[in-house]
Rosetta silent file (secondary structure, phi, psi, omega in degrees, C-alpha in Angstrom):
SEQUENCE: MIKHKLVQQRNPYKAENATMIKQALCFLVFLHAFHQTHAVQYSVTNRALTTSGGVVFRDEIGDAYAKQILDSATQFIWRIFQQSNPADRKNVQTVSLFVDDIDGVAYTSGDEIHLSARYVELYSSYGGDVKKEISGVLYHEMVHVWQWDGNGGVPGGLVEGIADYVRLKANYAPSHWVKPGEGQKWDQGYDVTARFLEYCESLRTGFVAELNKLSRSGYSDQYFVYILGKPVDQLWQDYKAKYGNLPYSI
SCORE:     score description
SCORE:     0.000 S_00000001
   1 L     0.000  129.182 -178.771  -60.087  -85.969  -11.456 S_00000001
   2 L   -93.294  125.561  177.966  -57.509  -83.325  -10.833 S_00000001
   3 L   -90.621  131.917  178.891  -56.135  -81.628  -13.933 S_00000001
   4 L   -91.451  126.153  178.265  -52.507  -80.621  -13.808 S_00000001
   5 L   -90.735  121.113 -179.888  -51.750  -77.225  -15.257 S_00000001
   6 L   -78.461  127.873  178.756  -48.443  -77.165  -17.092 S_00000001
   7 L  -110.174  119.884 -179.649  -46.365  -74.126  -16.271 S_00000001
   8 L   -77.241  116.210 -179.207  -43.713  -73.204  -18.800 S_00000001
   9 L   -91.249  144.541  179.745  -40.591  -72.337  -16.869 S_00000001
  10 L   -76.222  130.010  179.313  -38.053  -69.850  -18.123 S_00000001
  11 L   -82.500  109.373 -176.885  -34.695  -71.433  -18.955 S_00000001
  12 H   -65.407  -31.080 -179.247  -32.063  -69.307  -17.156 S_00000001
  13 H   -69.613  -38.394  178.937  -29.208  -70.748  -19.226 S_00000001
  14 H   -64.388  -42.401  179.662  -30.890  -69.836  -22.477 S_00000001
  15 H   -65.013  -40.172 -179.596  -31.439  -66.264  -21.288 S_00000001
  16 H   -65.165  -42.040  178.770  -27.839  -66.014  -20.106 S_00000001
  17 H   -63.035  -40.794  179.363  -26.533  -67.259  -23.438 S_00000001
  18 H   -61.827  -40.459  178.864  -28.693  -64.763  -25.302 S_00000001
  19 H   -65.026  -42.653  179.965  -27.292  -61.954  -23.165 S_00000001
  20 H   -64.029  -40.686  178.658  -23.718  -63.089  -23.774 S_00000001
  21 H   -63.887  -42.111  179.910  -24.305  -63.283  -27.529 S_00000001
  22 H   -63.310  -41.490  179.584  -25.804  -59.801  -27.525 S_00000001
  23 H   -66.089  -39.263  179.608  -22.827  -58.435  -25.588 S_00000001
  24 H   -65.051  -41.558  178.869  -20.378  -60.143  -27.947 S_00000001
  25 H   -63.862  -40.551  178.345  -22.140  -58.677  -30.978 S_00000001
  26 H   -62.479  -39.691 -179.808  -22.054  -55.216  -29.428 S_00000001
  27 H   -66.617  -39.709  178.549  -18.329  -55.624  -28.786 S_00000001
  28 H   -64.600  -39.079  177.198  -17.712  -56.696  -32.382 S_00000001
  29 H   -63.153  -40.586  178.434  -19.624  -53.677  -33.635 S_00000001
  30 H   -63.408  -44.596  179.734  -17.485  -51.482  -31.372 S_00000001
  31 H   -61.978  -41.194  179.440  -14.273  -53.060  -32.672 S_00000001
  32 H   -62.591  -44.604  179.378  -15.380  -52.572  -36.256 S_00000001
  33 H   -64.622  -39.956  178.920  -16.199  -48.923  -35.627 S_00000001
  34 H   -62.986  -44.203 -179.655  -12.881  -48.451  -33.798 S_00000001
  35 H   -62.650  -42.749 -179.345  -10.983  -50.041  -36.673 S_00000001
  36 H   -64.782  -35.458 -179.343  -12.765  -47.878  -39.218 S_00000001
  37 H   -67.220  -38.517 -174.446  -12.006  -44.771  -37.164 S_00000001
  38 H  -104.358    2.688 -179.616   -8.287  -45.542  -36.936 S_00000001
  39 L   -69.879  140.712  176.691   -7.788  -47.382  -40.233 S_00000001
  40 L   -96.349  134.343  178.495   -5.293  -45.877  -42.647 S_00000001
  41 E   -95.869  143.340 -178.242   -6.322  -45.674  -46.294 S_00000001
  42 E  -125.275  142.619  175.778   -3.792  -46.368  -49.047 S_00000001
  43 E  -134.030  147.721  179.037   -3.721  -45.384  -52.697 S_00000001
  44 E  -128.423  126.011  179.439   -1.300  -46.311  -55.477 S_00000001
  45 E  -127.445  115.238  179.686   -0.933  -44.254  -58.639 S_00000001
  46 E   -92.887  101.334 -178.314    1.427  -45.403  -61.382 S_00000001
  47 L   -97.106   15.050 -177.141    2.311  -42.261  -63.325 S_00000001
  48 L  -125.862   30.497 -176.984    5.119  -43.952  -65.250 S_00000001
  49 L   -66.388  -15.604  177.430    3.232  -46.489  -67.348 S_00000001
  50 L   -85.885    0.211  179.241    4.865  -45.136  -70.495 S_00000001
  51 L  -111.566  160.970  179.547    8.276  -46.204  -69.136 S_00000001
  52 H   -63.043  -40.193 -179.676    9.810  -49.650  -68.772 S_00000001
  53 H   -64.433  -38.221  178.206   10.035  -49.253  -65.009 S_00000001
  54 H   -64.963  -36.685  178.661    6.376  -48.343  -64.751 S_00000001
  55 H   -70.619  -40.122  177.651    5.438  -51.453  -66.699 S_00000001
  56 H   -61.698  -42.339  177.837    7.687  -53.636  -64.523 S_00000001
  57 H   -59.982  -46.202 -179.082    5.980  -52.207  -61.432 S_00000001
  58 H   -61.399  -44.226 -172.501    2.556  -52.961  -62.905 S_00000001
  59 H   -83.946  -32.862 -173.942    3.423  -56.513  -63.980 S_00000001
  60 H  -104.888  -16.762  179.269    5.715  -57.704  -61.153 S_00000001
  61 H  -119.592  -64.552  175.774    4.393  -55.776  -58.153 S_00000001
  62 L    83.908  155.636 -176.936    0.987  -54.299  -58.902 S_00000001
  63 H   -63.539  -43.813 -176.231   -1.255  -51.902  -57.016 S_00000001
  64 H   -62.511  -44.866  179.992   -2.915  -54.511  -54.790 S_00000001
  65 H   -66.966  -38.930  179.559    0.380  -55.939  -53.528 S_00000001
  66 H   -61.066  -42.609  177.666    1.813  -52.452  -53.003 S_00000001
  67 H   -63.195  -39.246  178.991   -1.171  -51.522  -50.813 S_00000001
  68 H   -61.960  -42.561  179.734   -0.721  -54.756  -48.876 S_00000001
  69 H   -67.030  -41.345  178.595    2.933  -53.917  -48.243 S_00000001
  70 H   -60.188  -41.600 -179.423    2.109  -50.363  -47.169 S_00000001
  71 H   -70.532  -43.657 -179.950   -0.403  -51.673  -44.657 S_00000001
  72 H   -65.605  -34.790  176.954    1.845  -54.442  -43.317 S_00000001
  73 H   -64.152  -43.772  178.832    4.669  -51.900  -43.003 S_00000001
  74 H   -58.550  -48.602 -179.676    2.425  -49.590  -40.983 S_00000001
  75 H   -61.855  -39.689 -178.720    1.437  -52.376  -38.587 S_00000001
  76 H   -67.570  -42.791  179.868    5.072  -53.474  -38.229 S_00000001
  77 H   -63.450  -42.670  177.849    6.287  -49.929  -37.576 S_00000001
  78 H   -59.672  -36.061  178.450    3.650  -49.401  -34.889 S_00000001
  79 H   -70.473  -43.877  178.934    4.916  -52.555  -33.174 S_00000001
  80 H   -61.317  -41.953 -179.234    8.577  -51.492  -33.408 S_00000001
  81 L   -83.215   -1.779 -179.274    7.692  -48.036  -32.053 S_00000001
  82 L    53.735   52.110 -177.431    5.376  -49.599  -29.441 S_00000001
  83 L  -112.677   57.051  176.963    2.514  -47.373  -30.541 S_00000001
  84 L   -68.746  -24.657  176.954   -0.538  -49.473  -29.750 S_00000001
  85 L   -89.631  118.881 -179.655   -2.207  -46.271  -28.533 S_00000001
  86 H   -55.169  -25.592 -179.503   -3.255  -44.064  -31.495 S_00000001
  87 H   -66.350  -20.054 -179.117   -2.486  -40.986  -29.384 S_00000001
  88 H   -86.190   -9.485 -175.410    1.229  -41.875  -29.608 S_00000001
  89 L  -100.192  167.786  169.610    1.235  -41.851  -33.414 S_00000001
  90 L   -68.725  150.790  179.370    1.173  -39.194  -36.052 S_00000001
  91 L   -87.202   80.285 -179.141   -2.331  -38.328  -37.187 S_00000001
  92 L  -111.495  121.411 -178.336   -2.105  -39.826  -40.665 S_00000001
  93 L   -98.140  -33.660 -178.004   -5.362  -40.849  -42.336 S_00000001
  94 E  -136.693  146.695  173.515   -4.158  -41.645  -45.850 S_00000001
  95 E  -127.519  127.366 -177.218   -0.872  -42.645  -47.452 S_00000001
  96 E  -113.445  128.276  175.791   -0.412  -42.195  -51.185 S_00000001
  97 E  -105.392  128.350  177.188    2.202  -44.016  -53.251 S_00000001
  98 E  -118.901  128.536  173.634    3.188  -42.540  -56.601 S_00000001
  99 E   -95.809  112.764 -172.631    5.359  -44.377  -59.120 S_00000001
 100 E  -120.651  156.243  175.950    7.142  -41.588  -60.988 S_00000001
 101 L   -85.698   78.026 -175.931    9.691  -41.277  -63.773 S_00000001
 102 L  -132.658  164.094  176.016   12.347  -39.758  -61.500 S_00000001
 103 L   -78.372  175.205  178.086   15.984  -40.334  -60.544 S_00000001
 104 L    81.598 -158.494  179.811   17.091  -41.892  -57.265 S_00000001
 105 L  -110.812  -58.819  179.696   15.258  -44.650  -55.421 S_00000001
 106 E  -170.128  160.166  172.718   12.371  -43.073  -53.511 S_00000001
 107 E  -150.063  157.833 -178.524   11.515  -40.173  -51.237 S_00000001
 108 E  -123.274  135.862  176.170    8.732  -39.310  -48.815 S_00000001
 109 E  -132.288  107.616 -177.468    7.039  -35.974  -48.287 S_00000001
 110 L    64.546 -119.431  179.080    4.425  -35.916  -45.555 S_00000001
 111 L  -105.293   22.579  177.533    2.001  -38.735  -46.315 S_00000001
 112 E  -116.431  131.343  175.613    3.172  -39.170  -49.913 S_00000001
 113 E  -111.623  130.522  179.481    5.745  -41.712  -51.066 S_00000001
 114 E  -116.179  116.716 -177.886    7.343  -41.289  -54.491 S_00000001
 115 E  -103.492  135.258 -179.015    9.004  -44.374  -55.970 S_00000001
 116 E   -79.885  119.062  176.206   11.396  -44.139  -58.901 S_00000001
 117 H   -67.509  -28.040  178.792   10.293  -46.166  -61.915 S_00000001
 118 H   -66.902  -37.145  177.648   13.861  -45.826  -63.195 S_00000001
 119 H   -68.817  -39.807  178.002   15.147  -47.641  -60.117 S_00000001
 120 H   -58.585  -44.677  179.805   12.547  -50.378  -60.558 S_00000001
 121 H   -64.953  -45.016 -178.523   13.724  -50.855  -64.140 S_00000001
 122 H   -61.114  -46.163 -178.678   17.418  -50.785  -63.162 S_00000001
 123 H   -64.744  -38.802  179.584   16.996  -53.344  -60.393 S_00000001
 124 H   -65.160  -36.715 -178.281   14.960  -55.580  -62.674 S_00000001
 125 H   -66.957  -23.172  177.153   17.648  -55.403  -65.362 S_00000001
 126 L   -82.814   -4.879  178.854   20.164  -56.835  -62.888 S_00000001
 127 L    80.749   17.912  179.973   17.952  -59.871  -62.424 S_00000001
 128 L   -80.264  171.148  177.974   17.242  -59.149  -58.770 S_00000001
 129 L   -79.254   93.229 -174.533   14.094  -59.959  -56.828 S_00000001
 130 H   -61.144  -42.304 -176.940   12.188  -56.774  -57.646 S_00000001
 131 H   -60.667  -45.099 -179.054    9.242  -57.581  -55.416 S_00000001
 132 H   -68.276  -42.927 -178.656   11.421  -58.097  -52.334 S_00000001
 133 H   -63.234  -47.290 -179.050   13.592  -55.059  -53.015 S_00000001
 134 H   -68.294  -32.234  174.562   10.688  -52.683  -53.538 S_00000001
 135 H   -60.378  -43.828  178.033    8.980  -54.115  -50.456 S_00000001
 136 H   -63.703  -41.416  178.040   12.083  -53.165  -48.472 S_00000001
 137 H   -61.315  -43.242 -178.615   12.151  -49.705  -50.025 S_00000001
 138 H   -68.658  -35.852  174.355    8.492  -49.162  -49.116 S_00000001
 139 H   -60.477  -45.691  178.522    9.085  -50.304  -45.527 S_00000001
 140 H   -58.056  -49.367 -176.862   11.901  -47.747  -45.296 S_00000001
 141 H   -67.978  -33.740  178.786    9.771  -44.951  -46.722 S_00000001
 142 H   -65.204  -29.405  175.800    6.783  -45.798  -44.531 S_00000001
 143 H   -60.398  -40.439  179.058    8.978  -45.215  -41.487 S_00000001
 144 H   -63.121  -28.925  177.241    9.407  -41.611  -42.650 S_00000001
 145 H   -67.169  -38.983 -169.287    5.636  -41.283  -42.701 S_00000001
 146 H  -102.096  -24.075 -172.514    5.325  -42.405  -39.064 S_00000001
 147 L   -73.823  151.187  172.732    8.542  -41.540  -37.226 S_00000001
 148 L   -85.153  138.684 -177.653    8.948  -38.449  -35.044 S_00000001
 149 L  -117.974   20.836  177.508   11.782  -36.203  -36.179 S_00000001
 150 H    61.315   35.316 -176.488   12.023  -33.816  -33.245 S_00000001
 151 H    54.255   40.221  178.295   10.434  -31.033  -35.305 S_00000001
 152 H    89.924    1.512 -176.458   13.378  -31.288  -37.678 S_00000001
 153 L   -88.041  -16.993  179.516   15.954  -31.653  -34.899 S_00000001
 154 L   -71.520  129.609  179.346   16.816  -35.330  -35.341 S_00000001
 155 L   -54.163  141.621 -178.130   20.051  -35.687  -37.373 S_00000001
 156 H   -56.607  -37.636  179.654   19.418  -36.778  -40.935 S_00000001
 157 H   -64.395  -34.544  178.682   21.684  -39.795  -40.530 S_00000001
 158 H   -73.962  -38.594  176.921   19.652  -40.985  -37.543 S_00000001
 159 H   -57.111  -48.698 -178.984   16.368  -40.423  -39.379 S_00000001
 160 H   -71.539  -32.392  178.931   17.563  -42.628  -42.236 S_00000001
 161 H   -65.916  -39.788  177.510   19.165  -45.093  -39.842 S_00000001
 162 H   -64.475  -39.526  179.149   15.900  -45.685  -37.998 S_00000001
 163 H   -63.061  -42.264  178.487   14.156  -46.272  -41.329 S_00000001
 164 H   -74.084  -27.100  175.687   16.765  -48.852  -42.331 S_00000001
 165 H   -62.318  -44.302  178.270   16.641  -50.386  -38.839 S_00000001
 166 H   -63.287  -42.209  177.820   12.958  -51.148  -39.372 S_00000001
 167 H   -60.910  -40.494  178.666   13.744  -52.551  -42.818 S_00000001
 168 H   -62.320  -46.654 -178.491   16.436  -54.716  -41.215 S_00000001
 169 H   -67.893  -23.603  178.700   14.071  -56.048  -38.532 S_00000001
 170 L   -86.741    4.832  179.636   11.479  -56.825  -41.219 S_00000001
 171 L    64.560   36.012  175.396   14.052  -59.055  -42.983 S_00000001
 172 L  -114.829   20.619 -179.987   14.241  -56.863  -46.075 S_00000001
 173 L   -75.045  127.743  178.392   17.918  -55.922  -45.728 S_00000001
 174 L   -67.805  158.408 -177.371   19.811  -56.334  -49.044 S_00000001
 175 L   -69.173  -20.174 -176.607   22.919  -58.518  -49.119 S_00000001
 176 L   -85.155   -1.301  179.272   25.148  -55.554  -49.992 S_00000001
 177 L   -63.684  156.618  178.648   24.526  -53.754  -46.677 S_00000001
 178 L   -63.603  155.958  176.313   27.481  -53.241  -44.336 S_00000001
 179 L   -82.884  159.665  175.842   28.239  -55.884  -41.759 S_00000001
 180 L   -55.583  133.028  179.463   27.756  -55.207  -38.030 S_00000001
 181 L    98.441  -15.533  178.547   30.666  -53.091  -36.760 S_00000001
 182 L   -83.277  156.342  177.389   31.429  -51.391  -40.060 S_00000001
 183 L   126.630  159.247 -175.838   31.099  -47.672  -40.542 S_00000001
 184 L   -96.025  -36.771  179.907   32.838  -44.388  -39.825 S_00000001
 185 L  -151.693  158.653 -171.124   30.444  -42.712  -37.382 S_00000001
 186 L   -64.551  -31.780 -179.543   27.224  -43.543  -35.573 S_00000001
 187 L  -103.855   32.184  177.018   25.087  -41.082  -37.540 S_00000001
 188 L   -64.882  -25.281  174.656   26.533  -41.975  -40.921 S_00000001
 189 L   100.144  169.760  174.647   23.020  -43.001  -41.827 S_00000001
 190 H    49.823 -129.488 -172.453   21.189  -45.807  -43.551 S_00000001
 191 H   -66.804  -32.966  179.244   22.630  -49.322  -43.022 S_00000001
 192 H   -61.166  -50.553 -179.813   25.596  -48.142  -40.913 S_00000001
 193 H   -69.777  -33.169  177.957   23.338  -46.445  -38.371 S_00000001
 194 H   -60.698  -43.170  179.134   20.785  -49.261  -38.618 S_00000001
 195 H   -65.362  -38.313  178.325   23.413  -51.776  -37.485 S_00000001
 196 H   -65.871  -41.182  178.349   24.422  -49.471  -34.619 S_00000001
 197 H   -64.796  -33.982  176.716   20.804  -49.089  -33.519 S_00000001
 198 H   -62.954  -39.230  176.323   20.478  -52.865  -33.552 S_00000001
 199 H   -63.952  -45.875  178.979   23.396  -52.982  -31.109 S_00000001
 200 H   -60.878  -39.016  178.585   21.748  -50.341  -28.897 S_00000001
 201 H   -64.270  -31.667  178.838   18.517  -52.329  -28.971 S_00000001
 202 H   -69.518  -23.241  178.579   20.457  -55.377  -27.754 S_00000001
 203 H   -80.634  -30.161  179.552   21.493  -53.372  -24.682 S_00000001
 204 L  -152.726  111.540  178.852   17.917  -52.401  -23.857 S_00000001
 205 L   -61.379  129.544 -178.603   14.849  -53.887  -25.496 S_00000001
 206 L    94.216    6.890 -178.809   12.610  -51.092  -26.736 S_00000001
 207 H   -56.916  -49.252 -177.344   15.470  -48.612  -27.160 S_00000001
 208 H   -62.323  -39.408  177.916   14.422  -47.527  -30.657 S_00000001
 209 H   -62.780  -43.310  179.487   10.824  -47.082  -29.515 S_00000001
 210 H   -65.819  -41.328  179.476   11.945  -44.929  -26.571 S_00000001
 211 H   -62.084  -42.429  178.954   14.256  -42.863  -28.779 S_00000001
 212 H   -65.319  -41.425 -178.960   11.439  -42.229  -31.240 S_00000001
 213 H   -63.393  -42.260  179.430    9.018  -41.310  -28.449 S_00000001
 214 H   -65.834  -25.088 -176.323   11.465  -38.816  -26.932 S_00000001
 215 L   -87.750   14.058 -178.087   11.930  -37.243  -30.367 S_00000001
 216 L   -63.378  -39.666 -176.013    8.283  -36.239  -30.675 S_00000001
 217 L  -121.726   -3.616 -179.688    8.908  -32.569  -29.938 S_00000001
 218 L  -175.781 -177.987 -179.545   12.682  -32.181  -29.986 S_00000001
 219 L  -150.053  146.938  173.180   16.003  -33.991  -30.022 S_00000001
 220 L  -153.028  143.109  174.764   19.239  -34.245  -28.053 S_00000001
 221 L   -61.783  -17.530  179.115   22.158  -36.696  -28.124 S_00000001
 222 H   -66.551  -14.611  176.881   21.561  -36.874  -24.367 S_00000001
 223 H   -58.972  -33.470  178.810   18.639  -39.172  -25.109 S_00000001
 224 H   -65.599  -39.698  177.638   21.216  -41.961  -25.468 S_00000001
 225 H   -65.749  -43.714 -178.203   22.502  -41.221  -21.971 S_00000001
 226 H   -60.916  -39.692 -175.837   18.965  -41.076  -20.610 S_00000001
 227 H   -87.698  -42.985 -172.358   18.030  -44.467  -22.093 S_00000001
 228 H  -111.000   -8.506  176.597   21.315  -46.397  -22.028 S_00000001
 229 L    82.611    6.093  179.784   23.406  -44.531  -19.458 S_00000001
 230 L  -137.559  149.668  173.947   26.283  -43.711  -21.828 S_00000001
 231 L   -63.418  151.356 -176.277   27.050  -40.916  -24.334 S_00000001
 232 H   -62.470  -34.234  178.965   26.413  -41.914  -27.906 S_00000001
 233 H   -65.815  -36.443  176.959   30.107  -41.554  -28.829 S_00000001
 234 H   -68.520  -39.616  177.467   31.045  -44.023  -26.079 S_00000001
 235 H   -62.555  -38.675  178.423   28.353  -46.402  -27.278 S_00000001
 236 H   -64.161  -42.810  178.134   29.779  -46.147  -30.788 S_00000001
 237 H   -62.872  -41.860  177.913   33.279  -46.985  -29.500 S_00000001
 238 H   -62.842  -40.883  179.809   31.897  -49.971  -27.569 S_00000001
 239 H   -63.082  -46.858 -179.769   30.040  -51.109  -30.666 S_00000001
 240 H   -62.743  -41.801 -178.739   33.142  -50.875  -32.854 S_00000001
 241 H   -65.083  -37.737 -179.439   35.225  -52.722  -30.263 S_00000001
 242 H   -57.677  -35.889 -177.273   32.674  -55.526  -30.010 S_00000001
 243 L  -103.426   21.532  172.876   33.153  -56.311  -33.696 S_00000001
 244 L    77.562   24.874  178.574   36.936  -55.908  -33.740 S_00000001
 245 L    48.910   58.698  179.043   37.067  -52.314  -34.977 S_00000001
 246 L   -60.798  151.848 -179.034   36.302  -53.221  -38.561 S_00000001
 247 L   -62.019  160.064  179.239   37.533  -50.771  -41.202 S_00000001
 248 L   -62.140  141.107  174.632   35.388  -47.870  -42.292 S_00000001
 249 L   -84.341  153.088 -178.936   32.779  -48.652  -44.902 S_00000001
 250 L   -94.176    0.000    0.000   32.788  -46.601  -48.063 S_00000001
């Protein structure tokens, strides 16, 4: 009687699957490490809790939501500026938000954003949507954290206009902003310049991203010619004409 010896054969599909799983796990570990290396940390400090505005911020917005907005603003700004490569961005590791008992609305210094508790209280007293308004304010201020300013050479009106342009694209523009075509000059700033930049973006997709990239180490009005082929004053005239030369906004 002949005895048959059973030979256990190696399953090639099983081995291949094991290899693929191992490679996938390694890739996930790499992605996690990459994310941790390039992740921005956020902190929120409410230094106005003894004021009505500080309490409104705590109760209607809160630290957790504020951090969420700061992070979503960062991701949105990187997309607007087309900065998927970390080398194209500012080297910012942490962003700190302070709620202070100060006048005005908010201001940014380096990687610190200072929000006025008095403005939070005032807006709340009018019965407005505080959460939406402050979200828009934080989007605006986060742009100042990330945008290039040509080593101080970018006109102040353009700096603020780019910040409001991002706020506009994020659908946080207040109803009281000027309509397209309104305004006295292209670098008037804020909503006026934001509307003009929206027009420029309609002429060439990615215009704002290119303008920001060119402003990394310096600034010139010739950037408009370089990107769009026309001087900025001519572009402003074309913009005004498109909307019927609306009267100057106040």
